[in-house]
Short mmCIF file of C-alpha atoms (C1' of nucleotides) in Angstrom, two decimals:
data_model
loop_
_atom_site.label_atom_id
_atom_site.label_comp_id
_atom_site.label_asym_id
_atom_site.label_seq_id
_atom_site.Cartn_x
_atom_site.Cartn_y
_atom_site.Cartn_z
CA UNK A 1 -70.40 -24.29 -30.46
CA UNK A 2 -68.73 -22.88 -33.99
CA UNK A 3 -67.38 -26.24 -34.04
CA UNK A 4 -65.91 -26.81 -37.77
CA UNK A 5 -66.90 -30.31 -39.56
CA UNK A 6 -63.00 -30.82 -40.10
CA UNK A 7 -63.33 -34.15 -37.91
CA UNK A 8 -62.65 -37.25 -39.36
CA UNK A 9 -60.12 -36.01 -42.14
CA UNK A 10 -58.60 -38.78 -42.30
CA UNK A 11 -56.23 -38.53 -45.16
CA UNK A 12 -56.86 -41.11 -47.65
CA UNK A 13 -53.65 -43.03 -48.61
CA UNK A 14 -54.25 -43.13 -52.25
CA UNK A 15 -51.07 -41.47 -53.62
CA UNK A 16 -52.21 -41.83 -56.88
CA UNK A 17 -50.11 -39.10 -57.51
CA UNK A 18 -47.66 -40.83 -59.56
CA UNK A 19 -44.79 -38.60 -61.25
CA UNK A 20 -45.19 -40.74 -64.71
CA UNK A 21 -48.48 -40.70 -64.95
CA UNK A 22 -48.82 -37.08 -66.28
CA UNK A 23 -46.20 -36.69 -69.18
CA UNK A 24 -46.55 -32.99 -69.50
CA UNK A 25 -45.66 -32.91 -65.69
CA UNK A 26 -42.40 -30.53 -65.05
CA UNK A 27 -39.05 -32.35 -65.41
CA UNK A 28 -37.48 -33.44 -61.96
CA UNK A 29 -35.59 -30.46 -62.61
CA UNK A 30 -34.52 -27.90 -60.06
CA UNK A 31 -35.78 -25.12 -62.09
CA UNK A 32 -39.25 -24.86 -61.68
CA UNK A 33 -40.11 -27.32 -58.93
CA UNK A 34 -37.74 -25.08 -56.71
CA UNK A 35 -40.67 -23.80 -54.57
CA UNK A 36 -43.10 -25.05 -55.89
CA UNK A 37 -44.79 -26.42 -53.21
CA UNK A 38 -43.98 -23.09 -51.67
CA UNK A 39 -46.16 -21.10 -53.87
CA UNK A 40 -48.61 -23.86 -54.09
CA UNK A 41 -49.53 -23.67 -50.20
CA UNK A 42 -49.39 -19.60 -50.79
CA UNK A 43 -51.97 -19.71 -53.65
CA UNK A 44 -54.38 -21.70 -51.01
CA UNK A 45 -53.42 -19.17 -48.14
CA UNK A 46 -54.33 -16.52 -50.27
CA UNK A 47 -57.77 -17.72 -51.10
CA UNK A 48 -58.59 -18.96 -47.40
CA UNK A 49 -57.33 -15.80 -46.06
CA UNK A 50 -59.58 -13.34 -48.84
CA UNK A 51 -62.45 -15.34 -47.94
CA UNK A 52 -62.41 -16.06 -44.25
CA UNK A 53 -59.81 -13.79 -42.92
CA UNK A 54 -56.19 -14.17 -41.48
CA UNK A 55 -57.69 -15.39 -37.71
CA UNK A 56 -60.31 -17.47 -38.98
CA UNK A 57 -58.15 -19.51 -41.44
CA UNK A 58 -55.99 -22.18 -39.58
CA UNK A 59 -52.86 -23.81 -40.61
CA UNK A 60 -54.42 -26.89 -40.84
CA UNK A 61 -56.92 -25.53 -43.32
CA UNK A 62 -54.09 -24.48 -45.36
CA UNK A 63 -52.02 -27.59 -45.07
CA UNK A 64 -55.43 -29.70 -46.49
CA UNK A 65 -56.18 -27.60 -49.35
CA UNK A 66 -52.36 -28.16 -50.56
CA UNK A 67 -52.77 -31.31 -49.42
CA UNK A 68 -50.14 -31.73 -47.13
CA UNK A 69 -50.23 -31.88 -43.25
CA UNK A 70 -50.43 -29.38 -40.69
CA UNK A 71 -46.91 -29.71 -39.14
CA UNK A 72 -45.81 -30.03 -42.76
CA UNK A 73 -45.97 -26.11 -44.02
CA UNK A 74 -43.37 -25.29 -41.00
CA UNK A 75 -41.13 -27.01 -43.76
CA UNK A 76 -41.31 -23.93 -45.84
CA UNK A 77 -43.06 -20.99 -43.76
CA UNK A 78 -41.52 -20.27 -40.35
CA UNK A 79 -44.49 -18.90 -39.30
CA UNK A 80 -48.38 -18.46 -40.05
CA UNK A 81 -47.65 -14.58 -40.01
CA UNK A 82 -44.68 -14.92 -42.65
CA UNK A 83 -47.50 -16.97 -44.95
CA UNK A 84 -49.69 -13.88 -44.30
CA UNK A 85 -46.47 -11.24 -45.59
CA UNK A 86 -45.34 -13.52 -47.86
CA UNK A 87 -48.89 -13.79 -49.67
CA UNK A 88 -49.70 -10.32 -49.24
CA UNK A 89 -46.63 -8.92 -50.62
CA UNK A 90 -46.76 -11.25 -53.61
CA UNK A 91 -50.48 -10.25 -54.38
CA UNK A 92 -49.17 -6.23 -53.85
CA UNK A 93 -46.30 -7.04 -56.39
CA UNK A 94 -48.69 -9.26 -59.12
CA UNK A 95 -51.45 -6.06 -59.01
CA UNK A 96 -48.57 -3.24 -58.94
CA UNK A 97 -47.50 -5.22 -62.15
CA UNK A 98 -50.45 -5.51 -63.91
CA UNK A 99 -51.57 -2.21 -63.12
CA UNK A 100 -48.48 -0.65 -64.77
CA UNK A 101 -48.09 -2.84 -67.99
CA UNK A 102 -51.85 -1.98 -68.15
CA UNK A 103 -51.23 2.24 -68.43
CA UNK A 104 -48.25 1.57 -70.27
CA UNK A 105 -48.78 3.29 -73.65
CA UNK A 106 -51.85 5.24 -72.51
CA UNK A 107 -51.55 8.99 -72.94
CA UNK A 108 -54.82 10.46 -71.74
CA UNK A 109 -54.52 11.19 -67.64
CA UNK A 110 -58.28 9.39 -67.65
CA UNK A 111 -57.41 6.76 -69.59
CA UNK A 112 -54.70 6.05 -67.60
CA UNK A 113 -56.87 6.16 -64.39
CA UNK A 114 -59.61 3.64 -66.54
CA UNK A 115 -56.98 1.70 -67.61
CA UNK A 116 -54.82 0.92 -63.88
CA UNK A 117 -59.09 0.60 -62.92
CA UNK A 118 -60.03 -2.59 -65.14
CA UNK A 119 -56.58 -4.22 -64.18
CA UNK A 120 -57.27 -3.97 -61.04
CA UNK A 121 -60.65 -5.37 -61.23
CA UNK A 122 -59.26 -8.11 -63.27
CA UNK A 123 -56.58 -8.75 -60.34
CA UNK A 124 -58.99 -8.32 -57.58
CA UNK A 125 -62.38 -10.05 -59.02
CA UNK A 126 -60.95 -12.27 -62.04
CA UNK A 127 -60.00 -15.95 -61.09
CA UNK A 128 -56.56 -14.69 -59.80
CA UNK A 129 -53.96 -17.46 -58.81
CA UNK A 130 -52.54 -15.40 -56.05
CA UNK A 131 -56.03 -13.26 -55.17
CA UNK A 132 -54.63 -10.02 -53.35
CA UNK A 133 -55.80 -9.18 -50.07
CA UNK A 134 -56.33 -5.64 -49.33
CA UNK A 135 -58.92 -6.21 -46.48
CA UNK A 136 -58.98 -3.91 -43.52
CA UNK A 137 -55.99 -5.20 -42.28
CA UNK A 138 -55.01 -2.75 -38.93
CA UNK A 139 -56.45 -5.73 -37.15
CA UNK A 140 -54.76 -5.70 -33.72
CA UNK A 141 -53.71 -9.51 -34.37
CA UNK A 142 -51.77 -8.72 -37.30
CA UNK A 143 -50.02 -4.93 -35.79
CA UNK A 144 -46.53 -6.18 -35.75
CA UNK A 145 -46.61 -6.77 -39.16
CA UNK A 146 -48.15 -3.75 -39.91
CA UNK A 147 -44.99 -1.67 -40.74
CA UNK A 148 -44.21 -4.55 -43.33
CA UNK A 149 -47.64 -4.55 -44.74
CA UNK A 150 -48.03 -0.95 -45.15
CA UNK A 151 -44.29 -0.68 -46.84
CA UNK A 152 -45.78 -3.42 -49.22
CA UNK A 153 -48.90 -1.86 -49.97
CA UNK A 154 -47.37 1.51 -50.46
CA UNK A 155 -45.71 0.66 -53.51
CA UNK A 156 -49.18 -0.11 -55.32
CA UNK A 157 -50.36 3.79 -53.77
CA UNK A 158 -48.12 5.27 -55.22
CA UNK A 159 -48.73 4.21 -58.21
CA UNK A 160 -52.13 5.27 -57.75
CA UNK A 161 -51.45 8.57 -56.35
CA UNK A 162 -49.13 9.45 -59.41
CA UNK A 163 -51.87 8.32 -62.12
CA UNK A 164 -54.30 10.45 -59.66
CA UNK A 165 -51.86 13.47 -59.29
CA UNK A 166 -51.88 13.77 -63.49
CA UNK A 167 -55.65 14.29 -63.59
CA UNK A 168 -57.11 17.61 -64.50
CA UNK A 169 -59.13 17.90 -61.46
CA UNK A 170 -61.11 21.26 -60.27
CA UNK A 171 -58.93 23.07 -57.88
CA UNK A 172 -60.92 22.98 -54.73
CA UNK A 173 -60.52 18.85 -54.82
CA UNK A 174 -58.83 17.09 -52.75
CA UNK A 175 -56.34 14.35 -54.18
CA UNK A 176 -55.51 12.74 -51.33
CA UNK A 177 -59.09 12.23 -50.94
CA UNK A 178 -59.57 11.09 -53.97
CA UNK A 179 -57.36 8.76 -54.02
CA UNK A 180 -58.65 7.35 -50.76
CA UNK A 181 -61.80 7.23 -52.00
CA UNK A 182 -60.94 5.71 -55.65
CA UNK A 183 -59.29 3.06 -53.92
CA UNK A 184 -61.75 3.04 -51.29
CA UNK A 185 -64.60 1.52 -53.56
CA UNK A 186 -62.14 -0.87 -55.81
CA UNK A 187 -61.42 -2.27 -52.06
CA UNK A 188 -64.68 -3.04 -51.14
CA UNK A 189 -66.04 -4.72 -54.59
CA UNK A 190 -64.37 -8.17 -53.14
CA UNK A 191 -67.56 -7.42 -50.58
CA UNK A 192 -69.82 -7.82 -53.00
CA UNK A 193 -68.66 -8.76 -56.46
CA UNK A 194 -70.46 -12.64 -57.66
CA UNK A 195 -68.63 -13.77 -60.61
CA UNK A 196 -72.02 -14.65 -61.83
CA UNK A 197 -72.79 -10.91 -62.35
CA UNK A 198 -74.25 -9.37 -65.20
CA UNK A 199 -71.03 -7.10 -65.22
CA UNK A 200 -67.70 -8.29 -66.07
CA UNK A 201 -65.06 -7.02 -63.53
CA UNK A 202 -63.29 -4.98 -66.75
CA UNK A 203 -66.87 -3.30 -66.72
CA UNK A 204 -66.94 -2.57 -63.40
CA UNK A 205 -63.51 -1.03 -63.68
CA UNK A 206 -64.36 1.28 -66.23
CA UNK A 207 -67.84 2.35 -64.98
CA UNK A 208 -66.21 3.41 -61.58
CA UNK A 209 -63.97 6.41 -63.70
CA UNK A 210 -66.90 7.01 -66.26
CA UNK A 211 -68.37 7.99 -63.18
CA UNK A 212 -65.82 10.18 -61.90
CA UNK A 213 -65.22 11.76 -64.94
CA UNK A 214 -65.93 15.37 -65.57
CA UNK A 215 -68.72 15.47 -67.94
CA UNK B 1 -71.01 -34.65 -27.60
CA UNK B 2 -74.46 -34.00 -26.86
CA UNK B 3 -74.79 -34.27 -23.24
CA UNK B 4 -77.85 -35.68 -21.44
CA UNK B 5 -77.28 -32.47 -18.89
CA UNK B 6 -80.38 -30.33 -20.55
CA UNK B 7 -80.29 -28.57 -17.53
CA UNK B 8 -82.86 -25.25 -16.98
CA UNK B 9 -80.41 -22.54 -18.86
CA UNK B 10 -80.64 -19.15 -16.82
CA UNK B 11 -82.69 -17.34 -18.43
CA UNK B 12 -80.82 -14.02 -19.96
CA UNK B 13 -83.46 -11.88 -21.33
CA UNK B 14 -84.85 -9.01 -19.31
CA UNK B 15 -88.88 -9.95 -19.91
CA UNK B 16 -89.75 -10.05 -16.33
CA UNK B 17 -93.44 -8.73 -17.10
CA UNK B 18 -95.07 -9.38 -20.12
CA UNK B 19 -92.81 -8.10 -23.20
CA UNK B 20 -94.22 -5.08 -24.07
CA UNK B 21 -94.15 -3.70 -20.56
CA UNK B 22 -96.11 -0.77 -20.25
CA UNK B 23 -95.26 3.51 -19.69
CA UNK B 24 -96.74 3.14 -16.38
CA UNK B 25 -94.18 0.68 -15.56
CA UNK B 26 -91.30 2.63 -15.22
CA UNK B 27 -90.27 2.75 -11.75
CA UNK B 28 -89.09 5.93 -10.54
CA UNK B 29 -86.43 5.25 -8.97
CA UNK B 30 -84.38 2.73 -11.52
CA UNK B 31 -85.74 2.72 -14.72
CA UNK B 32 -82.41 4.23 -16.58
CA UNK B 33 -80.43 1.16 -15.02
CA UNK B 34 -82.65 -1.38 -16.89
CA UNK B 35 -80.11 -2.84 -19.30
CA UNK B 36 -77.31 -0.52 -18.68
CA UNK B 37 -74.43 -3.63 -18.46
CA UNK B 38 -76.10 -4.67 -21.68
CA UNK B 39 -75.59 -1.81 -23.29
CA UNK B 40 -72.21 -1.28 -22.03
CA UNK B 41 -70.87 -4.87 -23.32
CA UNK B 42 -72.45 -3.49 -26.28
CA UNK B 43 -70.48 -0.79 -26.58
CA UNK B 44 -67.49 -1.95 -25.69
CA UNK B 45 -67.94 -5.04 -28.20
CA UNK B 46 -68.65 -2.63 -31.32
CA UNK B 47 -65.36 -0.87 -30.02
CA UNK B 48 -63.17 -4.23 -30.10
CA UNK B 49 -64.65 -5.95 -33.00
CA UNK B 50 -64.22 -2.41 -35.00
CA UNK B 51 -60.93 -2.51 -34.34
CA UNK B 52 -59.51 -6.60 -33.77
CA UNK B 53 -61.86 -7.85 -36.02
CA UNK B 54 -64.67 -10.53 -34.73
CA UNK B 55 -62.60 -13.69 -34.18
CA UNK B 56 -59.34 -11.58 -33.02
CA UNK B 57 -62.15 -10.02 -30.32
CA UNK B 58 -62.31 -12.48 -27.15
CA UNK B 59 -65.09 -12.95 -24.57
CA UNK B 60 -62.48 -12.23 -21.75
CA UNK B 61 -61.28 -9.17 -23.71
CA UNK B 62 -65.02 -7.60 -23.89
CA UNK B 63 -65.39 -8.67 -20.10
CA UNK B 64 -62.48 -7.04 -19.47
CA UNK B 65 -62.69 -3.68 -20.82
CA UNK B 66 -66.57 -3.55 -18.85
CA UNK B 67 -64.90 -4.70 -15.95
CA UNK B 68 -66.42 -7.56 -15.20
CA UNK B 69 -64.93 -11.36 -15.74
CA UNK B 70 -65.66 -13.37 -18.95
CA UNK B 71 -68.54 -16.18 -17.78
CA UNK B 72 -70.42 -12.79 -16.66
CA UNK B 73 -70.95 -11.93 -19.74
CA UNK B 74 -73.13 -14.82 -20.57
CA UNK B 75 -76.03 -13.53 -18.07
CA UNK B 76 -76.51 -10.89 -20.61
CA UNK B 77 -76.10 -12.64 -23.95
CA UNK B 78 -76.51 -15.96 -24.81
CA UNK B 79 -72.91 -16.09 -26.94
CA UNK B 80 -70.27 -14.54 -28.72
CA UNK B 81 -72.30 -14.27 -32.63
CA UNK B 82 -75.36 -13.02 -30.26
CA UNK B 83 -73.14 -9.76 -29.26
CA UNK B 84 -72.38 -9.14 -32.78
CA UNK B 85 -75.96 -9.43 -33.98
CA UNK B 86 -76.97 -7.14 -31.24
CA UNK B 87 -73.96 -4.98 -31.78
CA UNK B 88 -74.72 -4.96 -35.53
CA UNK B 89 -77.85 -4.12 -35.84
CA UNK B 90 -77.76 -1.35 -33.06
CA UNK B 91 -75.07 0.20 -35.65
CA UNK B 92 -77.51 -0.15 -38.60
CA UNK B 93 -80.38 1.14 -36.64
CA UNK B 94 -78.37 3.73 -35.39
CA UNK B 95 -76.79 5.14 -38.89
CA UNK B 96 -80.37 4.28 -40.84
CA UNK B 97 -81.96 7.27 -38.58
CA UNK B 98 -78.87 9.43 -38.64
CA UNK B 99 -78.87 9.29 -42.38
CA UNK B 100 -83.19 9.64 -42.50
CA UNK B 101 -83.19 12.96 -40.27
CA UNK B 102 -80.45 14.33 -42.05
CA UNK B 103 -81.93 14.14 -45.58
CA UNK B 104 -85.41 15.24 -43.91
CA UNK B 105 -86.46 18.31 -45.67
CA UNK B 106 -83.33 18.95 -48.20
CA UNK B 107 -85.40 19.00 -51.75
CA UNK B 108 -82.64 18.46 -54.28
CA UNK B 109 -81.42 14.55 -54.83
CA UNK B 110 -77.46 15.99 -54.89
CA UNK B 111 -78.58 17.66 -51.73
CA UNK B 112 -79.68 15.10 -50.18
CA UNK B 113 -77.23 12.21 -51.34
CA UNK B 114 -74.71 14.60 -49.55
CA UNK B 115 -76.53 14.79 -46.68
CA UNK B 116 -76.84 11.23 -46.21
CA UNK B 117 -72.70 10.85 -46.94
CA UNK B 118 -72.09 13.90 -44.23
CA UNK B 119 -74.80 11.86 -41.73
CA UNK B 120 -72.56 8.51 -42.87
CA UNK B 121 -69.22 10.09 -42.12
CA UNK B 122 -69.90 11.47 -38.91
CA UNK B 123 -71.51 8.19 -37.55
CA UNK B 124 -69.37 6.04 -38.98
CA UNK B 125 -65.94 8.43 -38.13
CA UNK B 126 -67.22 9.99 -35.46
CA UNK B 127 -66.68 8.88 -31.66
CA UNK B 128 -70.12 7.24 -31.56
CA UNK B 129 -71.16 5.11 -28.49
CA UNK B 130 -72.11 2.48 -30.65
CA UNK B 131 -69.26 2.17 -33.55
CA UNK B 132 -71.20 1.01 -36.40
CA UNK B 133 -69.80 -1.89 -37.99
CA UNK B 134 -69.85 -2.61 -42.05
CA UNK B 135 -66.47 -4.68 -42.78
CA UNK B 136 -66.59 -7.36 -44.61
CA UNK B 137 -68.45 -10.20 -43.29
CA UNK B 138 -68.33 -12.75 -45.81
CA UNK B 139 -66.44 -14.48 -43.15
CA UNK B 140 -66.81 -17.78 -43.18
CA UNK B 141 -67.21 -17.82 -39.31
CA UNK B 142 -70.15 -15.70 -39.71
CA UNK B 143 -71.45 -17.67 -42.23
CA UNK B 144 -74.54 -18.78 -39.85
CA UNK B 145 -75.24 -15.01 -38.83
CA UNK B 146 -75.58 -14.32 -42.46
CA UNK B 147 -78.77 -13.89 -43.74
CA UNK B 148 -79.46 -11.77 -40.19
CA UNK B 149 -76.88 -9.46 -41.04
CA UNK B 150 -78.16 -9.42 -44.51
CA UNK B 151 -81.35 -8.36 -43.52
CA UNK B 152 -80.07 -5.48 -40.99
CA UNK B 153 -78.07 -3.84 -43.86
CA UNK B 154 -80.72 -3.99 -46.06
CA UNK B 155 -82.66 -1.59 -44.27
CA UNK B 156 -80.25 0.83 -44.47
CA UNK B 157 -78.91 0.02 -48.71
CA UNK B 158 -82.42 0.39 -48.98
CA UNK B 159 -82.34 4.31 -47.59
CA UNK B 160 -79.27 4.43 -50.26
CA UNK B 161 -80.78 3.10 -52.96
CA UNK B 162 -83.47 5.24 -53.28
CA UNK B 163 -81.35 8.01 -52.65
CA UNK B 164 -79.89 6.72 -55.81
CA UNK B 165 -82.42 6.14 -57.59
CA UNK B 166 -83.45 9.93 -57.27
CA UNK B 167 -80.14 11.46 -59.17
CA UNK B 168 -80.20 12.70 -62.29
CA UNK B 169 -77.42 10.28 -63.73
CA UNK B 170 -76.99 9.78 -67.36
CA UNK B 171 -78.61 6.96 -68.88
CA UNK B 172 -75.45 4.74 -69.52
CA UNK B 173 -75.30 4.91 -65.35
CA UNK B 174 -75.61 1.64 -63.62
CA UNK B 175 -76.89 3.02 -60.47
CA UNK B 176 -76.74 -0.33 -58.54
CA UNK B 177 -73.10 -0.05 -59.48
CA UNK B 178 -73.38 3.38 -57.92
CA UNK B 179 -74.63 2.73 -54.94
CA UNK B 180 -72.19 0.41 -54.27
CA UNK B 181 -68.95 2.10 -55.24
CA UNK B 182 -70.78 5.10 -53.11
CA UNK B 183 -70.98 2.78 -50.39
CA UNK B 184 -67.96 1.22 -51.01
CA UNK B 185 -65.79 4.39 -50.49
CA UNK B 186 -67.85 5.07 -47.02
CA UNK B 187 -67.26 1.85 -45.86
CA UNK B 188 -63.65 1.83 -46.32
CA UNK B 189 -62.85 5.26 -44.79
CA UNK B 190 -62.56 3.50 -41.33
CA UNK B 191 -59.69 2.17 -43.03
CA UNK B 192 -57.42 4.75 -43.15
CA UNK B 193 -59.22 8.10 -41.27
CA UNK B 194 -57.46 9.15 -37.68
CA UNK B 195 -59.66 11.57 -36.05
CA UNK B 196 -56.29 13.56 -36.14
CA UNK B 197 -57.12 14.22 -40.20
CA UNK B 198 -56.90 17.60 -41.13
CA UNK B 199 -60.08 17.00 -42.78
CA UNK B 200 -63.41 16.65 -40.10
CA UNK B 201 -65.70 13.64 -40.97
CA UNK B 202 -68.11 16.18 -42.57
CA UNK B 203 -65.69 17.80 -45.03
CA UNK B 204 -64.81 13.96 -46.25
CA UNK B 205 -68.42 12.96 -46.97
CA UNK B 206 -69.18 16.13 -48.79
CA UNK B 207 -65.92 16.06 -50.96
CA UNK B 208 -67.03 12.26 -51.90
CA UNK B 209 -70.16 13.67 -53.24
CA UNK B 210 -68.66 16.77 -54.61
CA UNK B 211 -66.45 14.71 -56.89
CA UNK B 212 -69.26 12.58 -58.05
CA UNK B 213 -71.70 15.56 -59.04
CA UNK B 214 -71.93 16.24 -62.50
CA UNK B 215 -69.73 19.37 -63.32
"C1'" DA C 1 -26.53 -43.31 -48.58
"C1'" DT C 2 -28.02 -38.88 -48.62
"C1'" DC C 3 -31.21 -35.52 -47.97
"C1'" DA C 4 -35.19 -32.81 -48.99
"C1'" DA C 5 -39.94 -33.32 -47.90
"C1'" DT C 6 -43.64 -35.07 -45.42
"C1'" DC C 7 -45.89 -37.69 -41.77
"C1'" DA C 8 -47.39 -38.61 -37.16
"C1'" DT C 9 -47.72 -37.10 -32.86
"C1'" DA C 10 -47.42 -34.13 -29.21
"C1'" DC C 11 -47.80 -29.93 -26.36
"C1'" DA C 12 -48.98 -25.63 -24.12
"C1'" DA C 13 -51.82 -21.82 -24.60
"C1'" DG C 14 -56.05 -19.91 -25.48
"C1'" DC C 15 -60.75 -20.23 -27.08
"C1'" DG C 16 -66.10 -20.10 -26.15
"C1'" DT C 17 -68.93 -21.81 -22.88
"C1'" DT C 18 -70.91 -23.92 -18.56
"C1'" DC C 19 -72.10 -24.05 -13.87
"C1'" DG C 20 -72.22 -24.09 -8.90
"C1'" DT C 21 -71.70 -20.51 -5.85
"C1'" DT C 22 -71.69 -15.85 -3.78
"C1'" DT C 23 -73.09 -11.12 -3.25
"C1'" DG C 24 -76.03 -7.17 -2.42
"C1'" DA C 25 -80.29 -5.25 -2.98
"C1'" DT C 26 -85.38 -5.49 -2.79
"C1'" DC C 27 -89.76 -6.95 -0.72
"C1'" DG C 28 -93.67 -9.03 1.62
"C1'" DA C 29 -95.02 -10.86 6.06
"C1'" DC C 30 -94.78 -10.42 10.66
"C1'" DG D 1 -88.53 -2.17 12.10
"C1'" DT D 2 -86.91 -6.95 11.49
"C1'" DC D 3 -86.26 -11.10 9.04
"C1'" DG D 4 -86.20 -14.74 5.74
"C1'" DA D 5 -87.16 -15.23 0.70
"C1'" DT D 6 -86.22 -13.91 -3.71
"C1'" DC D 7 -83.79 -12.05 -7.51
"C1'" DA D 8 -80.40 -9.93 -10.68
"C1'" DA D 9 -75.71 -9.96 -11.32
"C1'" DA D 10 -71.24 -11.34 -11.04
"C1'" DC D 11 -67.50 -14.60 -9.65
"C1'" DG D 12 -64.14 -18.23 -10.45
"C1'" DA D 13 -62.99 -22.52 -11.77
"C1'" DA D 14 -63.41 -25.60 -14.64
"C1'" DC D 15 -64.70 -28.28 -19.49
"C1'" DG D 16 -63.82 -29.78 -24.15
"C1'" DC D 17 -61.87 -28.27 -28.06
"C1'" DT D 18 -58.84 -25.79 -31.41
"C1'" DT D 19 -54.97 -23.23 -32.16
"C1'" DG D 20 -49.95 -22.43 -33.67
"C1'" DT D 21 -45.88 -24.72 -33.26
"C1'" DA D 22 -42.09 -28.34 -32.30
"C1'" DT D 23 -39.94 -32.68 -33.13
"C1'" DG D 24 -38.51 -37.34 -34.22
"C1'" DA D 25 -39.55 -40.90 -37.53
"C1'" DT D 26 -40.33 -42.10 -42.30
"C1'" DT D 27 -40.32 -41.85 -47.18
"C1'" DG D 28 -38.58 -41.67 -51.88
"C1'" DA D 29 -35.84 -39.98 -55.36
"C1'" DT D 30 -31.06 -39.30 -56.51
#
DNA sequence: ATCAATCATACAAGCGTTCGTTTGATCGAC
DNA sequence: GTCGATCAAACGAACGCTTGTATGATTGAT
């Protein structure tokens, strides 16, 4: 009896949406409302499915927080599972980017580490438009996308594993490992992180290398 | 919705006697079968929702792998969130003493933080009967099981914490922010360890708390 | 008038769950 | 020892509902 309170959702017919009524609204250009509602119905996906999970969110969920109906998204996703690659590989490509204009300039292998750190916290934790999903994804549901979500997410690793491979790091440690493990605990902090916090996620970023710093 | 048909539920629970049934009732003959289907669609449900995920794990696929059909199932649990719950905290239970007996007797707080990790790895790595399951359950489909699985983690962040608490960090050292990038790394090794790893469960919890020891 | 975009509706499959029924073992009374 | 009675345990077929997806009609701007 999990039965959702998504009953009467009715859609109310206000279209008060009207185009003039917002003057800063984007010319009925092709330029930038090309996709548009494309992205618009990813940014939702992307928040449903960090918070609830790819099996638990429904299309229909999706379709009413764009606003739309459910039939409606199969206007611009052929599938639920291409929403899922489609978000996922657009989150891996927004935090591989921020990561790398973040170390950009920074000399110091630890600085780089704190640096790619806080921009990831900021992607993962900060009020992200397209929140990335890095959740324990080998779920059986989702293994023949796996291949595609793996090549996606390997681009951000090896990122990683290059800033990790600079560090001066005692012989007997294991990089792989660290990496793993580095990457391992920025993961999880979605788990737990409240915005609400007493730590900002740029703090929380750069507390997790203080600690691994030799000292 | 609400049917009139209140019919007498079968009654699931064992409690044939009074509850706390006495040492001098053990028959015997069959005392190790008391249970034994319970435990075993335990088992196999801490298997499948380690691996699927809770709402990619079916009734009829736990029934299945215990060999028995899916309605069966409800003779020994009253519903799908009541398996996790049970599942859950037998996992919690089960890693809490693995983690207490290993750190019994080891003096120094490095020691015995890496005892606890090494006790973490190989429970939570380790072919255990009872898979131990710490993924992310925000899910909003768990959201009633909440505060219940709250409560059986705390018991066991609580074993952490103090662990914690016991280091000899430098003063600038959130250690609630340790704890939980600690814990974060542990939980997310079931992420990416195959039992194939040239590295055995052990080595990986003791290299996670050789990197954080002050050097 | 065209056509991109959305609606409205439908469908088959699968979900958790229920329930009447069946089975095989145990047990007290004869 | 035999025989109903009882019980735990499982079966198998449904139920009501939700899911992802398909499709024809409709809309509104160009």
């Amino acid at each position: 009896m999990t039965t959702t309170s998504t009953k009467g959702q009715r859609l109310p017919q206000t279209s008060k949406r009207s185009a003039k009524a917002a003057a800063s609204d984007k010319r009925p250009d092709e330029d930038a409302s090309a996709g548009a509602r494309r992205r618009q119905i990813m940014q939702e996906a992307a928040r449903l499915f960090g918070t609830r999970g790819f099996e638990a969110t429904t299309i229909r969920d999706i379709a009413a927080a764009t606003g739309i109906l459910g039939g409606s998204i199969y206007y611009h996703f052929a599938s639920k599972e291409d929403i899922f690659v489609a978000v996922h590989g657009a989150g891996m490509e927004k935090i591989t980017q921020a990561v790398l204009a973040a170390i950009e300039g920074v000399e110091d292998p630890w600085d780089r580490l704190e640096a790619a750190a806080v921009a990831h916290c900021n992607d993962l934790l900060g009020s992200s438009e397209v929140p990335v999903i890095v959740s324990p994804y080998y779920s059986e549901s989702l293994k023949g996308l796996r291949e595609t979500l793996v090549a996606q997410r390997d681009r951000y690793e090896t990122v990683v594993a290059d800033l990790v491979e600079a560090l001066d790091l005692p012989p007997d440690v294991d990089r792989s490992l660290f990496r793993l493990n580095f990457l391992g605990a920025l993961n999880w902090m979605p788990t737990w992180y409240r915005p609400s916090a007493r730590l900002s996620p740029a703090d929380i970023g750069r507390q997790l290398v203080q600690g691994l710093r030799p000292r």
